[in-house]
């Protein structure tokens, strides 16, 4: 699926419109390939993340903590379902519109066959598109299915990891707020000190999980966000070029899909920032004035460490949050305007 597009790109390197028309699908294909390569390369780190996730579930102390993490896991399940429906729906809208002409030839035939269209521009070199139309069509749809499976599986797994981090932060806050609560309402200083130390260890564990996750998904996010930016920009340009044509629907679907994908990823990153800042607030809510001075110093250390928000970054180059989402959207529109101006001037 990728090679015929690259061949077509090189053959039409001097024609800007044809290059812009090819960019969305070629970029999407490259993104999916690089996602697989990056996660395959970091498979051991990925296994480490999965093992730590299982250990986090085993380390829960109370039924309430289990309920908290279960609630976040349920949110992950709902997100996976919603994300899958959105992405599959928009891609199907893009991919199946070219089939309208062959279907109309069967339902309402004309004196002549309607022109056959492919989902995107390509050049198979040794195969004639007219003679082998259905064979190439089948191959293209198989490529779309594989890319969809890769995109949905990898993106949802990434967000599931992020939501798990938020759940562990919530559990840490819950432990801090109830650090001096006992059935007899007495404050056992040794036990409270032990609990504070466990909270500090849990905070370190969460931060280590985030660092491992960042290194595992660094290349993944670099191509996902960088390539997604190119996909979004080129699709916006094609909307302007195809105004008045039925094909505009396809590119509108791509723009909405990519905007939703970037928003979901940015929203997940923002949730990590917000949850990490709640740790210091939860520590303040603890009855710190009734604990020993030694334990108070440990609590102050935890508060100081949690003042700086935890952030998920794209290879340390871009912070994944809602502010970054708005910046990317504005930049994409700016580049779109520049490219349209260049096209008109040429």
Short mmCIF file of C-alpha atoms in Angstrom, two decimals:
data_model
loop_
_atom_site.label_atom_id
_atom_site.label_comp_id
_atom_site.label_asym_id
_atom_site.label_seq_id
_atom_site.Cartn_x
_atom_site.Cartn_y
_atom_site.Cartn_z
CA UNK A 1 0.00 0.00 0.00
CA UNK A 2 2.84 2.40 0.82
CA UNK A 3 5.19 1.62 -2.08
CA UNK A 4 2.72 2.45 -4.91
CA UNK A 5 2.08 5.81 -3.24
CA UNK A 6 5.81 6.54 -3.01
CA UNK A 7 6.27 5.63 -6.69
CA UNK A 8 3.43 7.98 -7.61
CA UNK A 9 4.93 10.72 -5.44
CA UNK A 10 8.31 10.55 -7.20
CA UNK A 11 6.71 10.47 -10.65
CA UNK A 12 4.68 13.60 -9.87
CA UNK A 13 7.18 15.48 -7.71
CA UNK A 14 6.83 18.60 -9.87
CA UNK A 15 3.03 18.82 -9.57
CA UNK A 16 2.01 20.41 -6.26
CA UNK A 17 -1.69 19.50 -6.44
CA UNK A 18 -0.98 15.80 -6.95
CA UNK A 19 1.53 15.80 -4.10
CA UNK A 20 -0.96 17.50 -1.78
CA UNK A 21 -3.68 15.03 -2.79
CA UNK A 22 -1.44 12.10 -1.90
CA UNK A 23 -0.11 13.50 1.40
CA UNK A 24 -3.00 12.54 3.77
CA UNK A 25 -3.06 8.82 2.92
CA UNK A 26 0.71 8.48 2.52
CA UNK A 27 1.30 10.22 5.85
CA UNK A 28 -1.29 8.05 7.59
CA UNK A 29 0.33 4.89 6.22
CA UNK A 30 3.82 5.98 7.31
CA UNK A 31 2.51 6.85 10.80
CA UNK A 32 1.08 3.33 11.23
CA UNK A 33 4.29 1.68 10.00
CA UNK A 34 6.44 3.76 12.36
CA UNK A 35 4.13 3.00 15.28
CA UNK A 36 4.68 -0.72 14.79
CA UNK A 37 8.45 -0.27 14.37
CA UNK A 38 8.79 1.94 17.47
CA UNK A 39 6.80 -0.37 19.75
CA UNK A 40 8.58 -3.46 18.38
CA UNK A 41 11.92 -1.81 19.10
CA UNK A 42 10.80 -1.01 22.68
CA UNK A 43 8.94 -4.25 23.29
CA UNK A 44 10.89 -5.03 26.51
CA UNK A 45 10.04 -1.63 27.99
CA UNK A 46 6.43 -2.16 26.97
CA UNK A 47 6.38 -5.51 28.79
CA UNK A 48 7.85 -3.75 31.82
CA UNK A 49 4.96 -1.27 31.79
CA UNK A 50 2.43 -4.10 31.62
CA UNK A 51 4.12 -5.93 34.51
CA UNK A 52 4.13 -2.78 36.64
CA UNK A 53 0.45 -2.25 35.85
CA UNK A 54 -0.31 -5.76 37.15
CA UNK A 55 1.82 -5.09 40.25
CA UNK A 56 -0.10 -1.88 40.90
CA UNK A 57 -3.35 -3.84 40.97
CA UNK A 58 -1.82 -6.38 43.36
CA UNK A 59 -0.56 -3.61 45.68
CA UNK A 60 -4.01 -2.15 46.42
CA UNK A 61 -4.72 -2.12 50.16
CA UNK A 62 -8.47 -1.57 50.52
CA UNK A 63 -11.72 -2.22 48.70
CA UNK A 64 -12.06 1.53 48.15
CA UNK A 65 -8.73 1.64 46.28
CA UNK A 66 -9.83 -1.29 44.13
CA UNK A 67 -13.03 0.58 43.32
CA UNK A 68 -11.06 3.70 42.37
CA UNK A 69 -8.76 1.87 39.95
CA UNK A 70 -11.71 -0.15 38.59
CA UNK A 71 -13.52 3.11 37.86
CA UNK A 72 -10.54 4.39 35.89
CA UNK A 73 -10.25 1.06 34.06
CA UNK A 74 -13.92 1.35 33.11
CA UNK A 75 -13.26 4.86 31.78
CA UNK A 76 -10.46 3.36 29.66
CA UNK A 77 -12.86 0.78 28.27
CA UNK A 78 -15.41 3.45 27.36
CA UNK A 79 -12.72 5.57 25.73
CA UNK A 80 -11.48 2.59 23.70
CA UNK A 81 -15.00 1.95 22.41
CA UNK A 82 -15.66 5.63 21.59
CA UNK A 83 -12.27 6.11 19.95
CA UNK A 84 -12.63 2.96 17.84
CA UNK A 85 -16.07 4.02 16.59
CA UNK A 86 -14.86 7.54 15.71
CA UNK A 87 -11.69 6.48 13.88
CA UNK A 88 -13.28 3.55 12.02
CA UNK A 89 -16.31 5.67 11.08
CA UNK A 90 -14.29 8.56 9.63
CA UNK A 91 -11.83 6.29 7.79
CA UNK A 92 -14.70 4.30 6.27
CA UNK A 93 -16.27 7.57 5.13
CA UNK A 94 -12.99 8.44 3.42
CA UNK A 95 -12.36 4.99 1.96
CA UNK A 96 -15.79 3.93 0.71
CA UNK A 97 -16.97 7.08 -1.07
CA UNK A 98 -15.04 6.14 -4.28
CA UNK A 99 -17.17 2.97 -4.45
CA UNK A 100 -20.31 5.00 -5.15
CA UNK A 101 -19.69 4.98 -8.94
CA UNK A 102 -19.31 1.16 -9.28
CA UNK A 103 -22.39 0.66 -7.10
CA UNK A 104 -24.41 3.11 -9.20
CA UNK A 105 -23.31 1.21 -12.33
CA UNK A 106 -25.07 -1.84 -10.89
CA UNK A 107 -28.14 -0.09 -9.47
CA UNK A 108 -28.68 2.54 -12.15
CA UNK A 109 -26.50 1.82 -15.19
CA UNK A 110 -25.86 4.45 -17.84
CA UNK A 111 -25.08 4.03 -21.54
CA UNK A 112 -21.42 4.20 -20.59
CA UNK A 113 -19.51 3.00 -17.52
CA UNK A 114 -18.92 5.64 -14.92
CA UNK A 115 -15.24 6.49 -14.33
CA UNK A 116 -13.64 4.30 -11.70
CA UNK A 117 -11.85 6.00 -8.85
CA UNK A 118 -9.35 4.69 -6.34
CA UNK A 119 -9.24 5.68 -2.68
CA UNK A 120 -6.02 7.57 -3.29
CA UNK A 121 -3.47 8.16 -6.03
CA UNK A 122 -1.01 5.33 -6.63
CA UNK A 123 1.19 3.73 -9.27
CA UNK A 124 1.71 -0.06 -9.30
CA UNK A 125 4.09 0.22 -12.30
CA UNK A 126 3.49 -3.33 -13.61
CA UNK A 127 -0.29 -3.40 -13.05
CA UNK A 128 -2.82 -1.47 -15.09
CA UNK A 129 -5.40 0.21 -12.81
CA UNK A 130 -8.26 -0.34 -15.27
CA UNK A 131 -7.57 -4.02 -15.99
CA UNK A 132 -6.81 -4.99 -12.40
CA UNK A 133 -9.19 -2.53 -10.71
CA UNK A 134 -10.86 -4.93 -8.29
CA UNK A 135 -7.59 -6.69 -7.38
CA UNK A 136 -5.95 -3.35 -6.56
CA UNK A 137 -9.13 -2.27 -4.76
CA UNK A 138 -9.03 -5.39 -2.57
CA UNK A 139 -5.35 -4.86 -1.81
CA UNK A 140 -6.01 -1.23 -0.89
CA UNK A 141 -8.86 -2.10 1.47
CA UNK A 142 -6.75 -4.76 3.15
CA UNK A 143 -4.13 -2.07 3.70
CA UNK A 144 -6.75 0.23 5.23
CA UNK A 145 -7.93 -2.53 7.57
CA UNK A 146 -4.38 -3.27 8.75
CA UNK A 147 -3.67 0.44 9.30
CA UNK A 148 -6.94 0.83 11.22
CA UNK A 149 -6.11 -2.12 13.47
CA UNK A 150 -2.65 -0.69 14.18
CA UNK A 151 -3.95 2.82 14.88
CA UNK A 152 -6.78 1.74 17.17
CA UNK A 153 -4.70 -0.86 19.07
CA UNK A 154 -1.66 1.37 19.69
CA UNK A 155 -3.52 4.60 20.41
CA UNK A 156 -5.95 3.03 22.86
CA UNK A 157 -3.13 1.17 24.63
CA UNK A 158 -1.28 4.46 25.07
CA UNK A 159 -4.35 6.16 26.57
CA UNK A 160 -5.07 3.14 28.81
CA UNK A 161 -1.56 3.55 30.26
CA UNK A 162 -2.16 7.27 30.80
CA UNK A 163 -5.52 6.68 32.50
CA UNK A 164 -3.86 4.07 34.73
CA UNK A 165 -1.36 6.74 35.83
CA UNK A 166 -4.28 9.03 36.72
CA UNK A 167 -5.87 6.22 38.71
CA UNK A 168 -2.67 5.63 40.70
CA UNK A 169 -2.42 9.36 41.43
CA UNK A 170 -6.00 9.26 42.71
CA UNK A 171 -5.13 6.33 44.98
CA UNK A 172 -2.08 8.23 46.29
CA UNK A 173 -4.30 11.24 47.07
CA UNK A 174 -6.80 8.96 48.81
CA UNK A 175 -4.05 7.47 51.01
CA UNK A 176 -2.70 10.91 51.91
CA UNK A 177 -6.10 12.30 52.88
CA UNK A 178 -6.78 9.31 55.14
CA UNK A 179 -3.27 8.89 56.46
CA UNK A 180 -4.25 9.57 60.08
CA UNK A 181 -7.63 7.80 60.04
CA UNK A 182 -8.02 4.72 62.22
CA UNK A 183 -10.97 2.89 63.68
CA UNK A 184 -10.21 4.19 67.18
CA UNK A 185 -9.31 7.69 65.89
CA UNK A 186 -5.95 7.67 67.63
CA UNK A 187 -2.78 8.82 65.92
CA UNK A 188 -0.12 6.14 66.08
CA UNK A 189 2.97 8.07 65.07
CA UNK A 190 5.07 5.08 64.01
CA UNK A 191 2.31 3.72 61.80
CA UNK A 192 1.61 7.17 60.32
CA UNK A 193 5.31 7.60 59.53
CA UNK A 194 5.32 4.25 57.78
CA UNK A 195 2.27 5.25 55.74
CA UNK A 196 3.88 8.55 54.69
CA UNK A 197 7.00 6.70 53.57
CA UNK A 198 4.85 4.31 51.53
CA UNK A 199 3.15 7.31 49.91
CA UNK A 200 6.55 8.78 48.99
CA UNK A 201 7.57 5.42 47.50
CA UNK A 202 4.31 5.25 45.53
CA UNK A 203 4.91 8.78 44.22
CA UNK A 204 8.40 7.75 43.05
CA UNK A 205 6.95 4.61 41.49
CA UNK A 206 4.39 6.61 39.50
CA UNK A 207 7.08 9.01 38.26
CA UNK A 208 9.29 6.07 37.23
CA UNK A 209 6.33 4.58 35.36
CA UNK A 210 5.87 7.86 33.47
CA UNK A 211 9.58 8.06 32.61
CA UNK A 212 9.52 4.48 31.29
CA UNK A 213 6.37 5.23 29.34
CA UNK A 214 7.91 8.37 27.82
CA UNK A 215 10.98 6.49 26.62
CA UNK A 216 8.82 3.64 25.29
CA UNK A 217 6.47 5.90 23.34
CA UNK A 218 9.00 8.63 22.36
CA UNK A 219 9.36 7.61 18.70
CA UNK A 220 5.70 6.57 18.63
CA UNK A 221 4.54 10.05 19.70
CA UNK A 222 7.07 11.82 17.49
CA UNK A 223 5.61 10.27 14.33
CA UNK A 224 2.04 10.28 15.62
CA UNK A 225 1.93 13.99 16.45
CA UNK A 226 4.41 15.18 13.81
CA UNK A 227 2.88 13.05 11.06
CA UNK A 228 -0.61 13.85 12.31
CA UNK A 229 0.17 17.55 11.96
CA UNK A 230 1.17 16.97 8.32
CA UNK A 231 -1.94 14.86 7.70
CA UNK A 232 -4.20 17.53 9.22
CA UNK A 233 -2.57 20.38 7.29
CA UNK A 234 -2.62 18.61 3.91
CA UNK A 235 -6.26 17.58 4.43
CA UNK A 236 -7.21 21.20 5.20
CA UNK A 237 -5.50 22.31 1.99
CA UNK A 238 -7.37 19.65 -0.01
CA UNK A 239 -10.68 20.89 1.43
CA UNK A 240 -9.93 24.34 0.01
CA UNK A 241 -8.82 22.88 -3.35
CA UNK A 242 -11.85 20.55 -3.63
CA UNK A 243 -14.54 23.14 -2.74
CA UNK A 244 -17.57 22.40 -4.92
CA UNK A 245 -16.55 18.77 -5.45
CA UNK A 246 -18.11 15.71 -3.80
CA UNK A 247 -14.62 14.64 -2.68
CA UNK A 248 -14.59 17.42 -0.11
CA UNK A 249 -16.54 15.09 2.23
CA UNK A 250 -13.60 12.67 2.33
CA UNK A 251 -11.11 15.31 3.42
CA UNK A 252 -13.52 16.83 5.95
CA UNK A 253 -13.76 13.34 7.50
CA UNK A 254 -9.95 13.11 7.68
CA UNK A 255 -9.66 16.56 9.31
CA UNK A 256 -12.29 15.73 11.93
CA UNK A 257 -10.69 12.34 12.63
CA UNK A 258 -7.20 13.77 13.08
CA UNK A 259 -8.51 16.65 15.22
CA UNK A 260 -10.31 14.13 17.46
CA UNK A 261 -7.19 11.93 17.71
CA UNK A 262 -4.97 14.82 18.72
CA UNK A 263 -7.59 16.13 21.15
CA UNK A 264 -7.95 12.73 22.87
CA UNK A 265 -4.17 12.42 23.26
CA UNK A 266 -3.87 16.00 24.53
CA UNK A 267 -6.77 15.52 26.94
CA UNK A 268 -5.10 12.41 28.36
CA UNK A 269 -1.83 14.32 28.88
CA UNK A 270 -3.74 17.16 30.56
CA UNK A 271 -5.36 14.68 32.94
CA UNK A 272 -1.92 13.51 34.11
CA UNK A 273 -0.91 17.13 34.83
CA UNK A 274 -4.12 17.84 36.76
CA UNK A 275 -3.94 14.61 38.79
CA UNK A 276 -0.27 15.17 39.69
CA UNK A 277 -1.06 18.64 41.08
CA UNK A 278 -3.76 17.15 43.33
CA UNK A 279 -1.11 15.26 45.34
CA UNK A 280 0.10 18.37 47.20
CA UNK A 281 -3.52 19.41 47.89
CA UNK A 282 -4.27 15.96 49.32
CA UNK A 283 -1.16 16.19 51.52
CA UNK A 284 -2.40 19.53 52.88
CA UNK A 285 -5.77 17.95 53.69
CA UNK A 286 -4.08 15.34 55.90
CA UNK A 287 -4.16 16.11 59.63
CA UNK A 288 -0.45 16.97 59.50
CA UNK A 289 -0.53 19.05 62.71
CA UNK A 290 -1.25 15.93 64.79
CA UNK A 291 1.70 13.89 63.55
CA UNK A 292 5.30 13.85 64.72
CA UNK A 293 7.81 16.46 63.53
CA UNK A 294 9.85 13.76 61.79
CA UNK A 295 6.81 12.62 59.81
CA UNK A 296 5.89 16.23 59.04
CA UNK A 297 9.28 16.69 57.38
CA UNK A 298 8.63 13.65 55.20
CA UNK A 299 5.25 15.10 54.26
CA UNK A 300 6.86 18.44 53.39
CA UNK A 301 9.30 16.59 51.13
CA UNK A 302 6.40 14.95 49.30
CA UNK A 303 4.58 18.29 48.98
CA UNK A 304 7.70 19.95 47.57
CA UNK A 305 8.17 17.17 45.00
CA UNK A 306 4.55 17.32 43.88
CA UNK A 307 4.52 21.10 43.37
CA UNK A 308 5.98 20.64 39.90
CA UNK A 309 3.36 18.99 37.66
CA UNK A 310 4.17 15.69 36.00
CA UNK A 311 4.03 16.02 32.23
CA UNK A 312 4.08 13.56 29.36
CA UNK A 313 6.22 14.86 26.53
CA UNK A 314 6.92 13.92 22.93
CA UNK A 315 10.63 13.04 23.08
CA UNK A 316 11.13 16.05 25.44
CA UNK A 317 10.25 18.37 22.52
CA UNK A 318 6.53 18.94 23.01
CA UNK A 319 4.35 18.81 26.12
CA UNK A 320 1.18 16.83 25.51
CA UNK A 321 -1.64 18.93 26.97
CA UNK A 322 -4.63 20.99 25.85
CA UNK A 323 -2.51 24.09 25.38
CA UNK A 324 -0.30 22.13 23.00
CA UNK A 325 -3.42 20.97 21.15
CA UNK A 326 -4.56 24.55 20.52
CA UNK A 327 -1.02 25.51 19.41
CA UNK A 328 -0.87 22.64 16.90
CA UNK A 329 -4.31 23.52 15.50
CA UNK A 330 -3.37 27.18 15.05
CA UNK A 331 -0.04 26.28 13.45
CA UNK A 332 -1.74 23.83 11.09
CA UNK A 333 -4.15 26.52 9.88
CA UNK A 334 -1.23 28.94 9.41
CA UNK A 335 0.72 26.43 7.30
CA UNK A 336 -2.43 25.69 5.34
CA UNK A 337 -2.79 29.39 4.50
CA UNK A 338 0.85 29.61 3.42
CA UNK A 339 0.62 26.52 1.18
CA UNK A 340 -2.56 27.79 -0.49
CA UNK A 341 -0.83 31.12 -1.17
CA UNK A 342 2.16 29.29 -2.70
CA UNK A 343 -0.16 27.19 -4.85
CA UNK A 344 -2.01 30.25 -6.15
CA UNK A 345 1.22 32.10 -6.88
CA UNK A 346 2.63 29.14 -8.82
#
